[in-house]
Amino acid sequence: GAGVSQSPSNKVTEKGKDVELRCDPISGHTALYWYRQSLGQGLEFLIYFQGNSAPDKSGLPSDRFSAERTGGSVSTLTIQRTQQEDSAVYLCASSYRGGPETQYFGPGTRLLVL
Amino acid sequence: GENVEQHPSTLSVQEGDSAVIKCTYSDSASNYFPWYKQELGKRPQLIIDIRSNVGEKKDQRIAVTLNKTAKHFSLHITETQPEDSAVYFCAASGRSGTYKYIFGTGTRLKVLA
């Protein structure tokens, strides 16, 4: 079946602009995660959605970052007033129940802020 | 706060030798420890995982060991092959049983032919 998909694959923007990154999880997966991967670094947790529960936003680095998950499926990560330090690969992952199980990653969106 | 340390950051081995990557975690509530492999330009993929009620798990050439007392876990790859070359990430589940994984900073493994 189809895996996790993300769009766009690459995004170049100017400092101060807003960007929206999209994630389509695997059908039937109730848990969805966003991570950020800076060059040569590990994966930094950003936000976690599980079913209809309130999202865990504890990893968002600033109030310029927000995310939504509509209808329990597609998620959008929004970065307002982008800064150069926001440049990174943004990875989305989904899992079946949000428990101790495999998280399936999407291909990522490579964001470059000029 | 929650933290996972991973060593070494880079590792070069000759084809056929073994490779060992070590991680330590800080949160004693962590109970699930996956390992991901990320090839250049590709997405991370799970290669093996271990739960806290198990000390060791093997899958062909790959094994993971867990020492809960010391809060250490390690990945062992035997008979390494060039296609094992990649970045490997360890992770630990977060506080209170949540599954927002805390990832290590990665180990770049090079298997020399």
Short mmCIF file of C-alpha atoms in Angstrom, two decimals:
data_model
loop_
_atom_site.label_atom_id
_atom_site.label_comp_id
_atom_site.label_asym_id
_atom_site.label_seq_id
_atom_site.Cartn_x
_atom_site.Cartn_y
_atom_site.Cartn_z
CA GLY A 1 0.00 0.00 0.00
CA ALA A 2 0.92 3.66 -0.19
CA GLY A 3 3.40 4.93 2.34
CA VAL A 4 3.60 8.32 4.03
CA SER A 5 3.80 11.11 1.51
CA GLN A 6 4.89 14.70 1.94
CA SER A 7 4.73 17.79 -0.21
CA PRO A 8 6.48 19.74 -1.45
CA SER A 9 9.69 17.73 -1.63
CA ASN A 10 11.70 20.94 -1.74
CA LYS A 11 10.82 24.49 -0.76
CA VAL A 12 12.93 27.61 -1.13
CA THR A 13 11.58 30.73 0.50
CA GLU A 14 12.71 34.15 1.54
CA LYS A 15 13.26 35.12 5.14
CA GLY A 16 10.05 36.45 6.66
CA LYS A 17 7.69 34.48 4.42
CA ASP A 18 5.25 31.87 5.70
CA VAL A 19 5.43 28.25 4.49
CA GLU A 20 3.08 25.28 4.71
CA LEU A 21 4.29 21.71 4.62
CA ARG A 22 1.87 18.83 4.06
CA CYS A 23 1.86 15.25 5.27
CA ASP A 24 -0.41 12.40 4.15
CA PRO A 25 -0.09 9.51 6.62
CA ILE A 26 -0.68 5.87 5.90
CA SER A 27 -4.41 5.19 5.73
CA GLY A 28 -5.73 3.95 9.05
CA HIS A 29 -2.83 5.23 11.12
CA THR A 30 -4.10 7.23 14.08
CA ALA A 31 -0.79 8.71 15.18
CA LEU A 32 1.16 11.34 13.25
CA TYR A 33 4.48 12.92 14.14
CA TRP A 34 6.53 15.82 12.82
CA TYR A 35 10.31 15.89 13.20
CA ARG A 36 13.00 18.29 12.05
CA GLN A 37 16.38 17.10 10.81
CA SER A 38 19.08 19.72 10.49
CA LEU A 39 22.16 19.03 8.37
CA GLY A 40 24.18 16.25 9.95
CA GLN A 41 21.97 16.15 13.01
CA GLY A 42 19.48 13.77 14.52
CA LEU A 43 15.74 13.97 14.37
CA GLU A 44 14.21 16.63 16.60
CA PHE A 45 10.63 15.96 17.75
CA LEU A 46 8.22 18.80 16.96
CA ILE A 47 4.62 17.69 17.48
CA TYR A 48 2.52 14.53 17.90
CA PHE A 49 -1.13 13.91 17.03
CA GLN A 50 -2.99 10.87 18.37
CA GLY A 51 -6.58 10.33 17.29
CA ASN A 52 -8.87 13.01 18.66
CA SER A 53 -6.65 13.85 21.63
CA ALA A 54 -5.07 17.25 22.06
CA PRO A 55 -1.73 17.28 20.22
CA ASP A 56 1.55 17.19 22.09
CA LYS A 57 3.19 20.42 20.98
CA SER A 58 6.06 20.29 23.44
CA GLY A 59 8.73 20.13 20.72
CA LEU A 60 7.73 23.19 18.73
CA PRO A 61 10.71 25.55 18.91
CA SER A 62 8.77 28.81 18.86
CA ASP A 63 5.29 30.25 18.43
CA ARG A 64 6.08 30.73 14.74
CA PHE A 65 5.52 26.99 14.34
CA SER A 66 2.06 25.45 14.34
CA ALA A 67 0.44 22.32 12.99
CA GLU A 68 -3.03 21.01 12.30
CA ARG A 69 -4.43 17.62 11.53
CA THR A 70 -7.83 17.78 9.90
CA GLY A 71 -10.22 14.86 9.94
CA GLY A 72 -7.65 12.68 11.65
CA SER A 73 -5.68 12.28 8.45
CA VAL A 74 -3.74 14.94 6.56
CA SER A 75 -1.53 17.28 8.58
CA THR A 76 -0.10 20.68 7.77
CA LEU A 77 2.92 22.18 9.48
CA THR A 78 3.04 25.96 9.18
CA ILE A 79 6.07 28.11 9.81
CA GLN A 80 5.38 31.82 9.99
CA ARG A 81 7.94 34.55 9.36
CA THR A 82 10.60 32.03 8.43
CA GLN A 83 14.17 32.51 9.61
CA GLN A 84 17.37 31.11 8.14
CA GLU A 85 17.75 28.77 11.11
CA ASP A 86 14.49 27.10 10.07
CA SER A 87 16.32 25.59 7.10
CA ALA A 88 16.20 21.82 7.55
CA VAL A 89 14.47 18.68 6.37
CA TYR A 90 11.02 18.31 7.91
CA LEU A 91 10.00 14.69 8.30
CA CYS A 92 6.56 13.37 8.98
CA ALA A 93 5.88 9.89 10.35
CA SER A 94 2.77 7.90 11.16
CA SER A 95 2.04 4.82 13.20
CA TYR A 96 -0.98 2.62 13.71
CA ARG A 97 -1.93 3.44 17.29
CA GLY A 98 0.77 5.72 18.64
CA GLY A 99 2.19 3.01 20.89
CA PRO A 100 5.52 1.16 20.98
CA GLU A 101 5.51 0.35 17.30
CA THR A 102 7.10 1.23 14.02
CA GLN A 103 6.86 4.82 12.93
CA TYR A 104 6.84 5.03 9.13
CA PHE A 105 8.55 8.07 7.77
CA GLY A 106 7.76 10.14 4.74
CA PRO A 107 10.45 11.33 2.31
CA GLY A 108 10.64 14.73 3.97
CA THR A 109 10.42 18.32 2.80
CA ARG A 110 13.75 20.07 2.38
CA LEU A 111 13.23 23.71 3.38
CA LEU A 112 15.76 26.40 2.50
CA VAL A 113 15.25 29.90 3.85
CA LEU A 114 17.31 32.51 2.05
CA GLY B 1 15.13 16.87 30.17
CA GLU B 2 14.90 13.78 28.04
CA ASN B 3 18.11 13.00 26.20
CA VAL B 4 19.66 10.23 24.12
CA GLU B 5 23.39 10.18 23.53
CA GLN B 6 24.81 8.13 20.67
CA HIS B 7 28.40 7.09 19.98
CA PRO B 8 30.42 7.06 17.84
CA SER B 9 29.36 9.76 15.41
CA THR B 10 31.28 8.06 12.60
CA LEU B 11 32.45 4.48 12.25
CA SER B 12 34.49 2.84 9.51
CA VAL B 13 34.87 -0.94 9.35
CA GLN B 14 36.23 -3.41 6.85
CA GLU B 15 33.70 -5.53 5.02
CA GLY B 16 33.03 -8.66 7.03
CA ASP B 17 33.91 -7.08 10.38
CA SER B 18 31.41 -6.23 13.10
CA ALA B 19 30.10 -2.79 13.97
CA VAL B 20 28.77 -1.66 17.33
CA ILE B 21 26.87 1.56 18.03
CA LYS B 22 26.02 2.57 21.58
CA CYS B 23 23.31 4.77 23.04
CA THR B 24 22.43 5.95 26.51
CA TYR B 25 19.13 7.45 27.59
CA SER B 26 18.14 9.61 30.50
CA ASP B 27 14.47 8.86 31.16
CA SER B 28 13.97 5.75 33.28
CA ALA B 29 10.34 5.65 32.06
CA SER B 30 11.46 4.91 28.49
CA ASN B 31 10.32 1.42 27.53
CA TYR B 32 10.73 1.13 23.79
CA PHE B 33 13.95 1.51 21.81
CA PRO B 34 13.90 1.45 18.00
CA TRP B 35 16.83 1.71 15.62
CA TYR B 36 16.48 3.41 12.25
CA LYS B 37 18.70 3.27 9.19
CA GLN B 38 18.82 6.26 6.86
CA GLU B 39 20.56 5.90 3.53
CA LEU B 40 21.75 9.05 1.80
CA GLY B 41 18.83 11.14 0.60
CA LYS B 42 16.25 8.62 1.78
CA ARG B 43 13.79 8.37 4.64
CA PRO B 44 14.65 6.66 7.94
CA GLN B 45 13.50 3.05 8.11
CA LEU B 46 13.14 0.83 11.15
CA ILE B 47 15.62 -2.03 11.22
CA ILE B 48 15.10 -3.46 14.71
CA ASP B 49 13.51 -2.54 18.01
CA ILE B 50 13.52 -3.77 21.59
CA ARG B 51 11.14 -3.39 24.50
CA SER B 52 12.21 -2.90 28.08
CA ASN B 53 11.15 -6.35 29.20
CA VAL B 54 13.72 -7.96 26.89
CA GLY B 55 17.52 -7.89 27.20
CA GLU B 56 18.47 -8.87 23.68
CA LYS B 57 16.90 -9.33 20.27
CA LYS B 58 18.40 -10.68 17.05
CA ASP B 59 17.37 -10.52 13.43
CA GLN B 60 19.86 -12.23 11.12
CA ARG B 61 23.04 -10.08 11.16
CA ILE B 62 21.57 -7.42 13.42
CA ALA B 63 21.16 -7.56 17.18
CA VAL B 64 20.23 -5.09 19.87
CA THR B 65 21.03 -5.34 23.57
CA LEU B 66 19.48 -3.38 26.41
CA ASN B 67 20.78 -2.74 29.92
CA LYS B 68 17.95 -1.04 31.80
CA THR B 69 19.94 -0.54 34.97
CA ALA B 70 22.67 1.36 33.17
CA LYS B 71 20.22 2.89 30.65
CA HIS B 72 22.37 1.68 27.77
CA PHE B 73 21.37 -0.01 24.55
CA SER B 74 23.52 -1.04 21.61
CA LEU B 75 23.22 -2.08 17.99
CA HIS B 76 25.46 -4.86 16.74
CA ILE B 77 25.92 -5.59 13.04
CA THR B 78 27.93 -8.68 12.17
CA GLU B 79 29.51 -9.63 8.84
CA THR B 80 29.09 -6.09 7.57
CA GLN B 81 28.47 -5.50 3.88
CA PRO B 82 28.86 -2.34 1.76
CA GLU B 83 25.07 -1.94 1.66
CA ASP B 84 25.12 -1.51 5.44
CA SER B 85 26.75 1.89 4.87
CA ALA B 86 24.25 4.51 6.11
CA VAL B 87 23.43 6.70 9.08
CA TYR B 88 21.96 4.81 12.02
CA PHE B 89 19.77 6.47 14.64
CA CYS B 90 18.80 5.09 18.00
CA ALA B 91 15.72 6.36 19.79
CA ALA B 92 13.95 6.01 23.11
CA SER B 93 10.29 6.47 23.85
CA GLY B 94 9.40 9.57 25.82
CA ARG B 95 8.10 10.21 29.25
CA SER B 96 4.89 8.67 30.59
CA GLY B 97 4.75 6.06 27.88
CA THR B 98 4.36 8.54 25.08
CA TYR B 99 5.83 7.57 21.77
CA LYS B 100 7.35 10.80 20.65
CA TYR B 101 10.75 9.26 20.23
CA ILE B 102 13.84 11.04 21.43
CA PHE B 103 16.48 10.36 18.80
CA GLY B 104 20.23 10.15 19.09
CA THR B 105 22.36 12.31 16.83
CA GLY B 106 23.21 9.44 14.50
CA THR B 107 26.21 7.32 13.54
CA ARG B 108 27.56 7.40 10.01
CA LEU B 109 28.71 3.87 9.26
CA LYS B 110 31.06 3.24 6.34
CA VAL B 111 31.78 -0.32 5.32
CA LEU B 112 34.96 -0.46 3.30
CA ALA B 113 35.13 -3.09 0.57
#
